[in-house]
Short mmCIF file of C-alpha atoms in Angstrom, two decimals:
data_model
loop_
_atom_site.label_atom_id
_atom_site.label_comp_id
_atom_site.label_asym_id
_atom_site.label_seq_id
_atom_site.Cartn_x
_atom_site.Cartn_y
_atom_site.Cartn_z
CA MET A 293 -51.24 -2.69 11.12
CA ASN A 294 -48.75 -1.21 8.65
CA ASP A 295 -47.07 -3.82 6.42
CA ASP A 296 -43.75 -2.03 6.93
CA SER A 297 -43.80 -2.27 10.72
CA PRO A 298 -41.15 -4.57 12.26
CA THR A 299 -42.15 -8.05 13.24
CA PRO A 300 -41.10 -9.62 16.55
CA ALA A 301 -38.42 -11.56 14.65
CA ASP A 302 -37.10 -8.31 13.18
CA LEU A 303 -36.89 -6.74 16.63
CA ALA A 304 -35.09 -9.77 17.99
CA ASP A 305 -32.50 -9.67 15.19
CA ALA A 306 -31.95 -5.93 15.70
CA ASN A 307 -31.43 -6.45 19.43
CA ARG A 308 -28.96 -9.29 18.89
CA ARG A 309 -26.99 -7.23 16.42
CA GLN A 310 -26.88 -4.31 18.86
CA VAL A 311 -25.60 -6.56 21.63
CA LEU A 312 -22.67 -7.69 19.48
CA TYR A 313 -21.65 -4.15 18.58
CA TRP A 314 -22.02 -2.77 22.09
CA ARG A 315 -19.83 -5.60 23.29
CA LEU A 316 -17.28 -4.72 20.57
CA LEU A 317 -17.18 -1.06 21.63
CA ALA A 318 -16.87 -2.00 25.28
CA ARG A 319 -13.87 -4.29 24.61
CA LEU A 320 -12.16 -1.77 22.30
CA PHE A 321 -12.19 0.92 24.97
CA ASP A 322 -11.73 -1.32 28.02
CA PRO A 323 -10.08 -4.78 27.92
CA ASP A 324 -12.03 -5.83 31.02
CA GLU A 325 -15.10 -7.91 30.25
CA GLN A 326 -18.63 -6.64 30.83
CA PRO A 327 -20.31 -9.82 32.16
CA THR A 328 -23.79 -8.91 30.90
CA LEU A 329 -22.59 -8.12 27.39
CA GLU A 330 -20.33 -11.20 27.29
CA SER A 331 -23.07 -13.63 28.30
CA ALA A 332 -25.58 -12.02 25.93
CA SER A 333 -23.08 -12.11 23.04
CA MET A 334 -22.24 -15.75 23.76
CA ALA A 335 -25.93 -16.62 23.53
CA VAL A 336 -26.20 -14.81 20.18
CA VAL A 337 -23.12 -16.55 18.72
CA GLU A 338 -24.30 -19.99 19.83
CA ASP A 339 -27.76 -19.31 18.38
CA LEU A 340 -26.08 -18.45 15.04
CA GLY A 341 -24.20 -21.74 15.06
CA LEU A 342 -20.84 -19.94 15.17
CA PRO A 343 -17.91 -21.06 17.37
CA ALA A 344 -17.56 -19.51 20.81
CA ALA A 345 -13.90 -18.77 19.94
CA LEU A 346 -15.22 -15.98 17.76
CA LEU A 347 -15.65 -13.88 20.90
CA ASP A 348 -12.18 -14.54 22.33
CA PRO A 349 -9.66 -11.89 21.19
CA ALA A 350 -6.81 -14.20 22.26
CA VAL A 351 -7.86 -16.70 19.57
CA SER A 352 -6.54 -15.80 16.13
CA VAL A 353 -8.74 -15.74 13.05
CA ASP A 354 -6.51 -18.45 11.59
CA THR A 355 -7.43 -20.76 14.47
CA VAL A 356 -11.14 -20.13 13.96
CA VAL A 357 -10.81 -20.80 10.23
CA GLN A 358 -8.84 -24.00 10.80
CA ARG A 359 -11.55 -25.34 13.09
CA PHE A 360 -14.42 -24.04 10.96
CA PRO A 361 -13.23 -23.82 7.31
CA ALA A 362 -16.60 -22.56 6.06
CA VAL A 363 -16.04 -19.27 7.89
CA ALA A 364 -13.12 -18.42 5.56
CA ASP A 365 -15.42 -17.83 2.58
CA GLU A 366 -17.66 -15.58 4.67
CA LEU A 367 -14.71 -13.45 5.81
CA ARG A 368 -13.31 -12.80 2.34
CA GLY A 369 -14.95 -9.67 0.95
CA LEU A 370 -17.02 -9.26 4.11
CA LEU A 371 -16.43 -5.47 4.22
CA THR A 372 -16.65 -4.78 0.49
CA PRO A 373 -19.68 -2.86 -0.83
CA THR A 374 -22.57 -5.07 -1.90
CA PRO A 375 -24.35 -4.60 -5.27
CA ASP A 376 -27.62 -3.76 -3.54
CA ALA A 377 -26.06 -1.17 -1.23
CA PRO A 378 -27.67 2.30 -1.57
CA ALA A 379 -25.83 4.87 -3.64
CA ALA A 380 -23.98 7.63 -1.83
CA ALA A 381 -26.44 10.18 -3.21
CA ASP A 382 -29.31 8.33 -1.55
CA LEU A 383 -27.71 8.45 1.91
CA PRO A 384 -27.90 11.30 4.42
CA ASP A 385 -24.85 13.53 4.79
CA THR A 386 -22.29 11.74 6.93
CA PRO A 387 -19.19 12.86 8.80
CA ALA A 388 -15.90 10.93 8.78
CA GLY A 389 -17.21 8.40 11.26
CA GLY A 390 -19.84 7.24 8.79
CA LEU A 391 -22.89 8.20 10.93
CA PRO A 392 -25.68 10.54 9.77
CA THR A 393 -25.44 14.18 10.79
CA GLU A 394 -29.21 14.49 10.71
CA PRO A 395 -31.61 11.74 11.78
CA ALA A 396 -33.10 10.01 8.76
CA ALA A 397 -36.43 8.27 8.63
CA GLY A 398 -36.59 5.70 11.36
CA VAL A 399 -33.71 7.25 13.33
CA ALA A 400 -34.22 8.55 16.82
CA ALA A 401 -32.38 11.72 17.84
CA SER A 402 -31.42 10.63 21.34
CA ALA A 403 -27.92 9.32 22.11
CA PRO A 404 -27.55 5.73 23.31
CA GLU A 405 -26.87 4.80 26.86
CA PRO A 406 -23.49 3.41 28.01
CA PRO A 407 -22.74 -0.27 27.34
CA ASP A 408 -23.45 -1.24 30.94
CA GLY A 409 -26.86 0.42 30.83
CA PRO A 410 -30.11 -1.02 29.57
CA ALA A 411 -29.52 0.16 25.97
CA PRO A 412 -28.16 -3.10 24.50
CA GLY A 413 -31.28 -4.92 25.44
CA THR A 414 -33.72 -2.52 23.85
CA ALA A 415 -34.86 -2.16 20.27
CA SER A 416 -34.49 1.64 20.20
CA THR A 417 -30.69 1.65 20.43
CA ALA A 418 -28.57 0.89 17.39
CA ALA A 419 -25.12 -0.52 17.10
CA PRO A 420 -22.71 1.43 14.94
CA GLY A 421 -22.50 0.45 11.28
CA GLU A 422 -19.75 -1.83 10.06
CA ALA A 423 -17.95 1.02 8.33
CA ALA A 424 -17.69 3.15 11.45
CA ALA A 425 -14.20 3.80 12.76
CA PRO A 426 -13.22 1.52 15.63
CA GLY A 427 -12.41 4.53 17.76
CA ALA A 428 -15.85 6.10 17.39
CA GLY A 429 -17.20 6.36 20.91
CA PRO A 430 -20.68 5.27 21.89
CA ALA A 431 -21.76 8.85 22.49
CA THR A 432 -21.41 9.66 18.79
CA ALA A 433 -23.76 6.93 17.57
CA PRO A 434 -27.38 7.96 17.08
CA ALA A 435 -30.04 5.55 18.15
CA VAL A 436 -31.64 3.65 15.30
CA GLU A 437 -35.03 2.06 15.49
CA ALA A 438 -35.33 -1.54 14.45
CA GLY A 439 -35.26 -1.79 10.71
CA GLY A 440 -33.51 1.55 10.29
CA ASP A 441 -30.31 0.26 8.68
CA GLY A 442 -28.84 -2.69 6.89
CA PRO A 443 -30.22 -4.48 3.83
CA PRO A 444 -33.97 -4.47 4.28
CA GLY A 445 -35.85 -7.66 4.62
CA ALA A 446 -39.65 -7.99 4.47
CA SER A 447 -40.00 -5.17 6.98
CA GLY A 448 -36.72 -3.34 6.40
CA ALA A 449 -34.98 -4.89 9.45
CA PRO A 450 -31.37 -6.12 9.45
CA GLY A 451 -32.33 -9.78 9.56
CA ALA A 452 -30.47 -12.86 10.78
CA ALA A 453 -27.86 -12.62 8.00
CA GLU A 454 -26.80 -9.17 9.24
CA VAL A 455 -26.56 -10.50 12.80
CA ARG A 456 -24.16 -13.18 11.58
CA ARG A 457 -22.20 -10.55 9.65
CA ALA A 458 -21.99 -8.40 12.78
CA ALA A 459 -20.45 -11.31 14.70
CA LEU A 460 -17.77 -11.81 12.04
CA VAL A 461 -17.03 -8.09 11.69
CA SER A 462 -16.68 -7.80 15.47
CA LYS A 463 -14.10 -10.58 15.50
CA LEU A 464 -11.97 -8.88 12.84
CA LEU A 465 -12.12 -5.42 14.39
CA LEU A 466 -11.42 -6.63 17.91
CA ASN A 467 -8.43 -8.75 16.91
CA VAL A 468 -6.88 -6.03 14.75
CA PHE A 469 -7.53 -2.86 16.74
CA ALA A 470 -7.49 -4.03 20.37
CA THR A 471 -3.76 -4.68 20.82
CA GLY A 472 -3.48 -3.87 24.52
CA HIS A 473 -0.33 -2.62 26.21
CA GLY A 474 2.96 -4.00 27.47
CA ALA A 475 5.58 -6.26 25.92
CA VAL A 476 4.86 -8.24 22.75
CA ASP A 477 6.49 -11.52 21.75
CA ALA A 478 7.11 -12.88 18.26
CA GLY A 479 4.05 -15.13 18.42
CA GLN A 480 1.74 -12.21 19.25
CA LEU A 481 3.15 -10.14 16.40
CA ALA A 482 2.73 -13.04 13.97
CA ARG A 483 -0.88 -13.56 15.11
CA TRP A 484 -1.66 -9.87 14.67
CA GLN A 485 -0.12 -9.85 11.18
CA SER A 486 -2.23 -12.87 10.26
CA ASP A 487 -5.40 -11.27 11.65
CA ALA A 488 -4.61 -8.03 9.81
CA GLY A 489 -4.27 -10.13 6.66
CA TRP A 490 -7.81 -11.46 7.13
CA PHE A 491 -9.04 -7.91 7.73
CA GLU A 492 -7.45 -6.87 4.43
CA GLN A 493 -9.10 -9.82 2.67
CA ALA A 494 -12.44 -8.71 4.14
CA LEU A 495 -11.83 -5.38 2.39
CA GLY A 496 -11.22 -7.20 -0.89
CA MET A 497 -7.42 -6.91 -0.86
CA GLU A 498 -4.54 -9.36 -0.72
CA PRO A 499 -3.05 -9.99 2.74
CA GLY A 500 -0.56 -7.20 3.40
CA GLY A 501 -1.93 -5.04 0.57
CA LEU A 502 -3.37 -2.31 2.77
CA ARG A 503 -0.31 -2.18 5.03
CA ARG A 504 2.01 -1.92 2.02
CA GLN A 505 0.15 1.24 1.04
CA GLY A 506 1.07 2.72 4.41
CA GLY A 507 1.56 6.43 4.92
CA GLY A 508 -0.99 9.16 5.44
CA ASP A 509 -4.06 9.22 7.64
CA GLY A 510 -5.96 6.47 5.81
CA LEU A 511 -6.69 2.98 7.03
CA GLY A 512 -3.40 1.71 5.59
CA GLY A 513 -1.55 4.25 7.71
CA VAL A 514 -3.52 3.20 10.80
CA LEU A 515 -2.63 -0.47 10.31
CA ALA A 516 1.01 0.36 9.62
CA GLY A 517 1.06 2.46 12.81
CA ILE A 518 -0.38 -0.38 14.90
CA GLU A 519 2.14 -2.81 13.46
CA GLY A 520 4.98 -0.38 14.15
CA ASP A 521 3.82 0.00 17.76
CA LEU A 522 3.77 -3.79 18.20
CA VAL A 523 7.30 -4.06 16.80
CA ARG A 524 8.53 -1.33 19.17
CA ARG A 525 6.97 -3.14 22.13
CA MET A 526 8.67 -6.38 21.21
CA HIS A 527 12.08 -7.28 22.67
CA LEU A 528 13.44 -7.61 19.17
CA ARG A 529 17.04 -8.42 20.08
CA GLU A 530 16.02 -11.34 22.27
CA VAL A 531 13.64 -12.62 19.58
CA LEU A 532 16.32 -12.45 16.90
CA ALA A 533 18.76 -14.35 19.10
CA ASP A 534 16.36 -17.32 19.15
CA PRO A 535 16.16 -18.95 15.67
CA VAL A 536 12.77 -20.52 16.48
CA LEU A 537 11.20 -17.20 17.48
CA ALA A 538 12.91 -15.33 14.65
CA SER A 539 11.45 -17.77 12.11
CA ARG A 540 7.95 -16.75 13.23
CA LEU A 541 8.51 -13.10 12.26
CA THR A 542 6.94 -11.88 9.05
CA PRO A 543 8.99 -9.09 7.41
CA SER A 544 7.17 -5.78 7.05
CA MET A 545 8.18 -2.16 6.58
CA SER A 546 7.82 -1.48 10.31
CA LEU A 547 10.00 -4.46 11.20
CA ILE A 548 12.62 -3.62 8.56
CA GLU A 549 12.83 -0.04 9.83
CA GLN A 550 13.45 -1.30 13.36
CA LEU A 551 16.10 -3.76 12.13
CA LEU A 552 17.92 -1.09 10.12
CA ARG A 553 17.95 1.24 13.11
CA ASP A 554 19.21 -1.43 15.51
CA LYS A 555 21.58 -3.41 13.28
CA ALA A 556 24.69 -1.87 14.87
CA ASN A 557 23.68 -3.48 18.19
CA LEU A 558 23.21 -6.96 16.72
CA SER A 559 25.80 -9.68 16.34
CA GLY A 560 26.11 -13.43 15.83
CA VAL A 561 22.84 -15.33 15.45
CA ALA A 562 20.73 -12.20 15.98
CA LEU A 563 22.49 -10.35 13.16
CA ALA A 564 22.23 -13.35 10.83
CA ASN A 565 18.49 -13.62 11.49
CA ALA A 566 18.06 -9.88 10.97
CA LYS A 567 19.85 -10.09 7.60
CA ALA A 568 17.66 -13.02 6.58
CA LEU A 569 14.50 -11.00 7.33
CA ILE A 570 15.80 -7.98 5.42
CA ARG A 571 16.72 -10.20 2.48
CA ARG A 572 13.22 -11.75 2.43
CA PHE A 573 11.55 -8.35 2.46
CA VAL A 574 13.85 -6.96 -0.23
CA ASP A 575 13.15 -9.94 -2.49
CA GLU A 576 9.38 -9.59 -2.03
CA VAL A 577 9.35 -5.87 -2.80
CA ALA A 578 11.78 -6.31 -5.69
CA GLU A 579 9.44 -8.81 -7.34
CA VAL A 580 6.56 -6.32 -7.18
CA LEU A 581 8.66 -3.43 -8.50
CA ARG A 582 10.22 -5.55 -11.23
CA THR A 583 6.73 -6.38 -12.48
CA GLN A 584 5.77 -2.69 -12.47
CA VAL A 585 8.88 -1.79 -14.46
CA ALA A 586 8.17 -4.54 -16.98
CA GLN A 587 4.53 -3.51 -17.39
CA THR A 588 5.24 0.18 -17.91
CA SER A 589 5.35 0.71 -21.68
CA VAL A 590 6.97 3.97 -22.79
CA GLY A 591 9.51 5.12 -25.32
CA VAL A 592 9.54 6.33 -28.92
CA VAL A 593 9.25 3.85 -31.79
CA ASP A 594 12.37 4.01 -33.98
CA ARG A 595 11.01 4.30 -37.57
CA SER A 596 14.49 3.93 -39.01
CA VAL A 597 14.63 0.27 -37.97
CA PRO A 598 12.73 -2.07 -40.36
CA PRO A 599 10.07 -4.14 -38.59
CA LYS A 600 10.83 -7.77 -37.88
CA ARG A 601 8.84 -9.95 -40.27
CA VAL A 602 7.44 -12.28 -37.63
CA TYR A 603 3.85 -13.27 -36.96
CA ARG A 604 3.52 -11.36 -33.68
CA ASN A 605 4.30 -8.09 -35.54
CA LEU A 606 1.80 -8.73 -38.36
CA ASP A 607 -0.50 -5.72 -38.87
CA LEU A 608 -3.61 -7.64 -39.92
CA ASP A 609 -5.92 -4.64 -40.35
CA ARG A 610 -3.50 -2.81 -42.63
CA THR A 611 -2.75 -5.97 -44.59
CA ILE A 612 -6.45 -6.51 -45.32
CA TRP A 613 -7.04 -2.86 -46.18
CA GLN A 614 -4.09 -2.63 -48.59
CA ASN A 615 -5.12 -5.85 -50.38
CA LEU A 616 -8.83 -5.14 -50.81
CA THR A 617 -8.31 -4.64 -54.54
CA ASN A 618 -7.41 -8.32 -54.72
CA TRP A 619 -10.86 -9.45 -53.59
CA SER A 620 -12.35 -12.09 -55.91
CA PRO A 621 -16.19 -12.07 -55.96
CA GLU A 622 -16.25 -15.37 -57.84
CA ASP A 623 -14.07 -17.18 -55.30
CA GLU A 624 -15.21 -15.04 -52.36
CA ARG A 625 -11.59 -14.87 -51.29
CA LEU A 626 -9.07 -12.13 -50.60
CA TYR A 627 -5.76 -12.79 -52.31
CA VAL A 628 -2.87 -11.21 -50.39
CA ASP A 629 0.22 -10.30 -52.33
CA ARG A 630 1.88 -8.24 -49.60
CA LEU A 631 2.06 -8.48 -45.81
CA TYR A 632 2.46 -5.45 -43.57
CA TYR A 633 4.21 -5.52 -40.21
CA ARG A 634 4.22 -3.16 -37.23
CA GLN A 635 7.41 -1.36 -36.25
CA THR A 636 8.14 -2.18 -32.63
CA ALA A 637 11.81 -1.26 -32.19
CA ARG A 638 12.27 1.57 -29.70
CA ARG A 639 15.05 4.05 -29.64
CA VAL A 640 17.46 3.26 -26.81
CA THR A 641 20.04 5.84 -25.77
CA PRO A 642 22.79 5.17 -23.26
CA ALA A 643 21.78 7.18 -20.15
CA ARG A 644 23.10 7.98 -16.71
CA LEU A 645 20.72 7.83 -13.77
CA ILE A 646 21.78 9.54 -10.53
CA VAL A 647 19.52 8.78 -7.57
CA VAL A 648 19.94 10.89 -4.42
CA VAL A 649 17.83 9.77 -1.47
CA ASP A 650 17.32 11.30 1.94
CA GLN A 651 17.94 8.61 4.57
CA SER A 652 16.67 10.57 7.56
CA GLY A 653 14.16 8.85 9.81
CA SER A 654 11.05 10.15 8.03
CA MET A 655 12.11 8.63 4.70
CA VAL A 656 12.61 4.96 5.63
CA ASP A 657 10.11 3.50 3.15
CA SER A 658 11.52 5.73 0.42
CA MET A 659 15.02 4.46 1.22
CA VAL A 660 13.95 0.82 0.95
CA ASN A 661 11.91 1.24 -2.24
CA CYS A 662 14.44 3.55 -3.86
CA THR A 663 17.44 1.26 -3.40
CA ILE A 664 15.50 -1.66 -4.85
CA LEU A 665 14.26 0.42 -7.76
CA ALA A 666 17.78 1.67 -8.50
CA SER A 667 19.07 -1.91 -8.61
CA ILE A 668 16.34 -2.87 -11.11
CA PHE A 669 17.20 -0.01 -13.44
CA ALA A 670 20.89 -0.79 -13.02
CA GLY A 671 20.13 -4.16 -14.59
CA LEU A 672 18.73 -2.59 -17.76
CA PRO A 673 21.05 -2.42 -20.80
CA LYS A 674 22.93 0.82 -21.43
CA VAL A 675 21.84 2.45 -18.16
CA ASP A 676 24.54 3.69 -15.79
CA VAL A 677 23.06 4.04 -12.30
CA HIS A 678 24.62 5.91 -9.38
CA LEU A 679 23.13 5.94 -5.89
CA ILE A 680 23.81 8.46 -3.11
CA ALA A 681 22.26 8.46 0.35
CA TYR A 682 22.56 11.35 2.77
CA ASP A 683 21.57 12.77 6.12
CA THR A 684 24.12 15.19 7.59
CA ARG A 685 26.75 13.32 5.54
CA ALA A 686 26.59 11.88 2.03
CA LEU A 687 27.48 8.30 1.17
CA ASP A 688 28.20 6.98 -2.33
CA LEU A 689 26.53 3.55 -2.56
CA THR A 690 27.13 3.06 -6.29
CA PRO A 691 29.48 0.05 -5.88
CA TRP A 692 26.60 -1.91 -4.32
CA VAL A 693 23.75 -0.53 -6.45
CA HIS A 694 23.08 -3.96 -7.99
CA ASP A 695 22.41 -5.43 -4.52
CA PRO A 696 19.80 -3.45 -2.54
CA PHE A 697 20.32 -5.77 0.43
CA GLU A 698 23.94 -4.66 0.77
CA VAL A 699 22.91 -1.03 0.25
CA LEU A 700 20.44 -1.16 3.13
CA LEU A 701 23.02 -2.72 5.43
CA ARG A 702 25.30 0.23 4.74
CA THR A 703 22.70 2.90 5.45
CA LYS A 704 22.20 4.56 8.80
CA LEU A 705 18.66 5.79 9.22
CA GLY A 706 17.92 8.89 11.23
CA GLY A 707 19.58 12.23 11.83
CA GLY A 708 19.13 15.52 10.07
CA ASN A 709 19.51 16.72 6.46
CA ASP A 710 22.35 18.38 4.59
CA GLY A 711 21.36 18.50 0.94
CA PRO A 712 24.30 20.66 -0.23
CA VAL A 713 26.71 17.93 0.93
CA ALA A 714 24.85 15.38 -1.21
CA MET A 715 24.82 17.75 -4.18
CA ALA A 716 28.58 18.22 -3.88
CA LEU A 717 28.97 14.44 -4.21
CA ALA A 718 26.42 14.11 -7.03
CA ARG A 719 27.50 16.93 -9.42
CA PRO A 720 30.88 15.41 -10.41
CA LYS A 721 28.98 12.34 -11.68
CA ILE A 722 27.35 14.45 -14.41
CA VAL A 723 29.37 13.88 -17.60
CA GLU A 724 26.82 14.49 -20.38
CA PRO A 725 24.04 16.71 -18.94
CA LYS A 726 21.66 16.15 -21.86
CA ASN A 727 21.91 12.41 -21.30
CA THR A 728 21.54 12.45 -17.51
CA VAL A 729 18.56 12.28 -15.17
CA MET A 730 18.86 13.12 -11.48
CA VAL A 731 16.16 11.87 -9.13
CA TRP A 732 16.17 13.59 -5.74
CA ILE A 733 13.92 11.94 -3.14
CA SER A 734 13.36 13.94 0.04
CA ASP A 735 10.86 15.99 2.00
CA PHE A 736 13.25 18.95 1.35
CA TYR A 737 13.12 20.31 4.89
CA GLU A 738 16.62 21.81 4.84
CA PHE A 739 15.97 24.90 6.98
CA ASP A 740 19.01 27.23 6.80
CA ARG A 741 20.49 25.17 3.92
CA SER A 742 17.41 25.54 1.69
CA GLN A 743 18.74 28.32 -0.53
CA PRO A 744 22.20 26.75 -1.12
CA LEU A 745 20.59 23.44 -2.06
CA PHE A 746 18.11 25.06 -4.42
CA ASP A 747 20.91 27.07 -6.07
CA GLY A 748 22.75 23.80 -6.76
CA ILE A 749 19.59 22.13 -8.11
CA GLU A 750 18.84 25.13 -10.35
CA ALA A 751 22.38 25.04 -11.78
CA VAL A 752 22.08 21.31 -12.51
CA HIS A 753 18.71 21.78 -14.20
CA ARG A 754 19.91 24.66 -16.37
CA SER A 755 22.93 22.62 -17.50
CA GLY A 756 20.54 20.28 -19.31
CA VAL A 757 20.15 17.53 -16.72
CA ARG A 758 16.59 16.29 -16.32
CA PHE A 759 15.91 16.87 -12.63
CA ILE A 760 13.03 14.95 -11.00
CA PRO A 761 12.13 15.95 -7.41
CA VAL A 762 10.10 13.31 -5.57
CA GLY A 763 8.37 13.79 -2.24
CA SER A 764 8.48 10.13 -1.24
CA VAL A 765 8.53 6.69 -2.76
CA ASN A 766 5.86 4.43 -1.28
CA SER A 767 2.81 2.48 -2.41
CA SER A 768 0.19 5.02 -1.42
CA GLY A 769 1.58 8.20 -2.93
CA GLN A 770 1.48 10.03 0.41
CA GLN A 771 4.09 12.75 0.61
CA SER A 772 5.07 15.75 2.68
CA VAL A 773 7.20 18.35 0.95
CA ASN A 774 8.53 21.69 2.17
CA PRO A 775 6.12 24.27 0.59
CA TRP A 776 9.06 26.63 -0.06
CA PHE A 777 10.77 24.04 -2.26
CA ARG A 778 7.50 22.89 -3.85
CA GLN A 779 6.75 26.38 -5.18
CA ARG A 780 10.28 26.93 -6.46
CA PHE A 781 10.35 23.57 -8.23
CA LYS A 782 7.07 24.52 -9.89
CA ASP A 783 8.50 27.87 -11.00
CA LEU A 784 11.56 26.06 -12.34
CA GLY A 785 9.36 23.83 -14.50
CA THR A 786 10.19 20.68 -12.54
CA PRO A 787 7.22 20.17 -10.21
CA VAL A 788 7.43 17.57 -7.47
CA ILE A 789 5.91 14.39 -8.88
CA SER A 790 3.51 12.17 -7.01
CA GLY A 791 5.19 10.00 -4.44
CA HIS A 792 3.43 6.94 -5.87
CA ILE A 793 6.15 4.59 -6.98
CA ARG A 794 4.39 3.68 -10.25
CA LYS A 795 4.58 7.34 -11.31
CA LEU A 796 8.34 7.40 -10.70
CA VAL A 797 8.76 4.16 -12.67
CA PHE A 798 6.94 5.72 -15.62
CA GLU A 799 8.98 8.94 -15.46
CA LEU A 800 12.27 7.03 -15.42
CA LYS A 801 11.35 4.65 -18.23
CA SER A 802 10.14 7.52 -20.40
CA PHE A 803 13.60 9.06 -20.16
CA LEU A 804 15.70 5.92 -20.36
CA THR A 805 13.91 4.23 -23.29
#
């Protein structure tokens, strides 16, 4: 008998793991229970010593953790790569779903049978790997012989530890991605946000970190899309009218977008609760952006300003080097007759910052981030900040630039674009072109107004204004920009910068300091 052949215990663990994943796939595609899979999964969970609530999608992860605190440590980092995981070069070529395109050693070529067939009970059918997309159908998963995947044990089989991991992964995926249909109340949204937070922790991130990235086709975009769908299915006006229900809402970009769109229809208690949620979200994002601004170190050292003779500016290496001639071999001491200090003063020039932001529906996260960022820079010394928002009309929000909360309340998301109208409002604000930066945040889909807008931008740039076109302002850097404008900005020498907000912070500080 070959030493590498699976033992009966290995086969049993592989079968139990497959049962859990087939049950997960069945529940993701059909909310109705499959009695055979449910009873088999319950037996596996009980045998692992895990709570039966782990199989109930109506029970939040928070509830499971409260009843069984030890599970919390297992969930954190559950989906992060392990040190002993094989390198990418050692794995077979894989498509987006994470499954091999060609059967590797120990992999059967036949497709598995449906969940209600005999496949879950046999050792020749594999469950999908943990990294597979939740929407990957059963027909795409190749069958894997026992011991074909997972960290190898004595015989290369998944082992009991991987069965336990499969149970925990199934709980996270089912609670986050199986959201059902129909109306959603505030409690359901809060539970989903909490479960999504645990899912993010399993990926090694802070709760909310992945959703704050948002945008694009990545996992952050998927989570943000699910959250947005839940918000749209919720009777938000009725929830806001009840202070108890409103207090259970956790502010997010999806929720803030819905509040900004619907604020004209709110009044009384509902409007007050909506403002409180917007204020909370603004304060949270402002704290993050303020830290990024503080940590971004740019600017030219002003050599004309003598260094401050304080300990924190002491240049120890230069001091030692310049005093080496004072070394006494007899005393074995270095006698210092002069101290050298670093010059840290940076040249600060009074500057004018003009921010023009597209407030059409596709730019909601840019609008929120941009108004907050403008308020932070408005608080810097010797920086004169002006803020303009536009769709088919342009609105000068400069009087409220120090308070992003008030700015957002005065915006009206949605509608089309009319860039030339915004440019007509922005150009008179240019007093000293060489000392002015204009940040224009948009996707630049202007259609028949494209050429007039570009003519205005070109004139501003050639006057000496530093023009910075930005595709979007979010945490992930995802952006969609009109290719016509992108090429012309490149030819003009002002290419569209990355939509990642940290890049914009750096660009602005490099000009203003």
